Tab-separated table of C-alpha atoms in Angstrom:
chain	number	residue	atom	x	y	z
A	1	MET	CA	0.636	35.515	63.361
A	2	ALA	CA	1.034	35.467	59.596
A	3	LEU	CA	1.302	38.792	57.780
A	4	ASP	CA	0.048	39.333	54.301
A	5	ALA	CA	1.949	41.362	51.709
A	6	PHE	CA	0.186	44.597	52.553
A	7	ASP	CA	0.860	44.193	56.314
A	8	ARG	CA	4.588	43.620	55.597
A	9	ALA	CA	4.773	46.636	53.283
A	10	LEU	CA	3.049	48.734	55.905
A	11	ILE	CA	5.255	47.688	58.700
A	12	ALA	CA	8.296	48.312	56.573
A	13	ALA	CA	7.009	51.755	55.643
A	14	VAL	CA	6.352	52.851	59.247
A	15	GLN	CA	9.047	50.935	61.213
A	16	SER	CA	11.380	54.023	61.277
A	17	GLY	CA	8.382	56.187	62.300
A	18	LEU	CA	5.520	57.966	60.681
A	19	PRO	CA	6.509	60.866	58.385
A	20	LEU	CA	6.584	64.229	60.163
A	21	VAL	CA	3.933	65.872	57.951
A	22	ALA	CA	0.386	67.171	58.569
A	23	ARG	CA	-1.231	64.010	57.126
A	24	PRO	CA	1.149	61.031	57.942
A	25	TYR	CA	-1.302	58.232	57.045
A	26	GLU	CA	-1.943	59.859	53.570
A	27	ALA	CA	1.854	60.047	53.126
A	28	VAL	CA	2.355	56.312	53.959
A	29	GLY	CA	-0.592	55.504	51.782
A	30	ALA	CA	0.910	57.356	48.875
A	31	MET	CA	4.092	55.191	49.309
A	32	LEU	CA	1.947	52.063	49.256
A	33	GLY	CA	-0.513	52.988	46.553
A	34	VAL	CA	-3.499	53.173	48.943
A	35	ASP	CA	-5.408	55.954	50.635
A	36	GLY	CA	-4.636	57.092	54.109
A	37	GLU	CA	-7.851	55.687	55.541
A	38	ARG	CA	-6.732	52.150	54.683
A	39	VAL	CA	-3.381	52.799	56.446
A	40	ARG	CA	-5.089	54.204	59.435
A	41	THR	CA	-7.645	51.349	59.802
A	42	ARG	CA	-5.049	48.595	59.179
A	43	LEU	CA	-2.778	50.130	61.795
A	44	ALA	CA	-5.804	50.340	64.247
A	45	ALA	CA	-6.708	46.676	63.446
A	46	MET	CA	-3.079	45.703	64.146
A	47	LEU	CA	-3.362	47.431	67.550
A	48	ASP	CA	-6.586	45.486	68.279
A	49	GLU	CA	-5.063	42.190	67.163
A	50	GLY	CA	-1.934	42.727	69.298
A	51	LEU	CA	0.381	42.837	66.285
A	52	VAL	CA	1.304	46.357	67.426
A	53	ARG	CA	1.384	47.400	71.018
A	54	ARG	CA	1.106	51.224	70.582
A	55	ILE	CA	1.537	54.040	68.091
A	56	GLY	CA	2.931	57.130	69.705
A	57	ALA	CA	5.306	60.021	69.372
A	58	VAL	CA	8.832	59.666	70.852
A	59	PRO	CA	10.346	63.110	71.151
A	60	ASN	CA	14.020	63.744	71.416
A	61	HIS	CA	14.002	65.902	74.434
A	62	TYR	CA	17.618	66.955	73.910
A	63	ARG	CA	16.892	68.319	70.485
A	64	LEU	CA	13.870	70.214	71.981
A	65	GLY	CA	16.203	71.916	74.522
A	66	PHE	CA	15.404	69.709	77.491
A	67	THR	CA	18.962	68.658	78.446
A	68	ALA	CA	18.296	67.852	82.156
A	69	ASN	CA	16.154	64.745	82.069
A	70	GLY	CA	15.714	62.811	85.320
A	71	MET	CA	13.703	59.785	86.259
A	72	SER	CA	12.224	60.677	89.561
A	73	VAL	CA	11.497	57.608	91.734
A	74	TRP	CA	9.124	57.665	94.728
A	75	ASP	CA	8.345	55.394	97.586
A	76	VAL	CA	4.580	55.860	97.791
A	77	ALA	CA	2.038	54.154	100.055
A	78	ASP	CA	0.664	51.215	98.027
A	79	ASP	CA	-2.998	52.023	98.857
A	80	GLU	CA	-2.609	55.617	97.383
A	81	VAL	CA	-0.091	55.184	94.531
A	82	ASP	CA	-2.525	54.656	91.720
A	83	ALA	CA	-4.695	57.773	92.419
A	84	LEU	CA	-1.654	59.865	93.017
A	85	ALA	CA	0.163	58.584	89.865
A	86	ARG	CA	-2.820	59.889	87.754
A	87	GLN	CA	-2.239	63.362	89.225
A	88	VAL	CA	1.508	63.217	88.793
A	89	ALA	CA	1.050	62.114	85.098
A	90	GLN	CA	-0.877	65.375	84.453
A	91	LEU	CA	1.950	67.703	85.664
A	92	THR	CA	3.821	69.853	83.163
A	93	GLY	CA	7.267	68.419	82.508
A	94	VAL	CA	6.310	64.888	83.137
A	95	SER	CA	6.489	62.903	79.919
A	96	HIS	CA	5.547	59.474	81.478
A	97	CYS	CA	4.570	58.144	84.850
A	98	TYR	CA	4.077	54.607	85.873
A	99	ARG	CA	3.936	52.123	88.796
A	100	ARG	CA	6.643	49.462	89.159
A	101	ALA	CA	7.275	46.658	91.597
A	102	ARG	CA	9.581	47.386	94.550
A	103	HIS	CA	12.720	45.321	95.031
A	104	LEU	CA	13.341	45.427	98.689
A	105	PRO	CA	15.506	46.001	100.496
A	106	ALA	CA	17.618	47.749	97.917
A	107	TRP	CA	14.931	49.475	95.852
A	108	PRO	CA	11.950	50.758	97.770
A	109	TYR	CA	10.510	52.963	94.893
A	110	ASN	CA	7.156	52.054	93.304
A	111	LEU	CA	6.272	55.201	91.305
A	112	PHE	CA	8.399	56.550	88.445
A	113	ALA	CA	7.952	59.964	86.712
A	114	MET	CA	10.275	61.179	83.944
A	115	LEU	CA	10.810	64.862	84.409
A	116	HIS	CA	12.369	67.147	81.765
A	117	GLY	CA	13.940	70.516	82.091
A	118	ARG	CA	16.539	72.859	80.633
A	119	SER	CA	18.577	72.597	83.922
A	120	ARG	CA	18.827	70.252	86.834
A	121	GLU	CA	17.451	73.125	88.978
A	122	GLU	CA	14.292	73.139	86.847
A	123	VAL	CA	13.967	69.353	87.186
A	124	GLN	CA	14.395	69.741	91.005
A	125	ARG	CA	11.674	72.390	91.092
A	126	GLN	CA	9.374	69.967	89.314
A	127	ALA	CA	10.262	67.186	91.725
A	128	ASP	CA	9.436	69.583	94.582
A	129	VAL	CA	6.021	69.986	93.036
A	130	VAL	CA	5.570	66.156	92.787
A	131	ALA	CA	6.717	65.847	96.426
A	132	ALA	CA	4.097	68.436	97.546
A	133	LEU	CA	1.423	66.588	95.550
A	134	LEU	CA	2.367	63.155	97.067
A	135	GLY	CA	2.507	64.682	100.552
A	136	PRO	CA	2.720	62.227	103.485
A	137	ALA	CA	1.999	59.281	101.166
A	138	CYS	CA	5.626	59.576	99.966
A	139	ARG	CA	8.240	58.179	102.301
A	140	ALA	CA	11.366	58.697	100.128
A	141	HIS	CA	12.417	59.747	96.612
A	142	ASP	CA	15.378	60.268	94.285
A	143	ILE	CA	16.171	61.600	90.799
A	144	LEU	CA	18.293	59.538	88.450
A	145	TYR	CA	19.601	61.864	85.715
A	146	SER	CA	20.097	60.742	82.155
A	147	THR	CA	23.775	60.536	81.124
A	148	ALA	CA	23.205	59.250	77.543
A	149	ILE	CA	20.561	59.089	74.866
A	150	LEU	CA	19.357	55.581	74.376
A	151	LYS	CA	18.299	54.569	70.980
A	152	LYS	CA	14.532	54.210	70.833
A	153	THR	CA	13.104	52.035	68.109
A	154	GLY	CA	9.694	50.762	67.186
A	155	LEU	CA	8.262	47.914	65.366
A	156	ARG	CA	10.823	45.949	63.310
A	157	LEU	CA	10.478	43.178	60.938
A	158	LYS	CA	13.105	40.609	61.923
A	159	GLY	CA	12.531	37.543	59.844
A	160	SER	CA	10.376	36.187	57.090
A	161	HIS	CA	7.419	35.738	59.355
A	162	ASP	CA	8.233	37.322	62.650
A	163	VAL	CA	7.484	40.867	64.127
A	164	GLN	CA	9.429	42.382	66.940
A	165	ASP	CA	8.509	45.491	69.056
């Protein structure tokens, strides 16, 4: 998809993230010489057009004091996983929750939920809550703890006409 000059300037302005201010679209608009509404509507259109997949916050859990971060993985009955995942996603301490394909026989897990706590014990207590919610639909689970912070990046301009996310 071809980008016009405004699109390229907008992407360049937000590719490192929106400013952490009360009115981020206004702040970006001020950098570009337009009002915040134009920034908001163009970003919304880019989402609709598929140029941008999502706009969201990516917190640094370590800087927020959550130093025990564990991806909990669950082997949940396929006929119940979607409904149960919606409930797990609503739990405090779960930043994201999604279904993934199993890779049998080595990887039986089909439900993933990222848990955040200030200690491994806190994360384990959260996993216990998830296990109770899943009940007999859950056959096995594990927690894979983070050992490093992975660099998270958003939309980047990579060439004269290409966009990468």
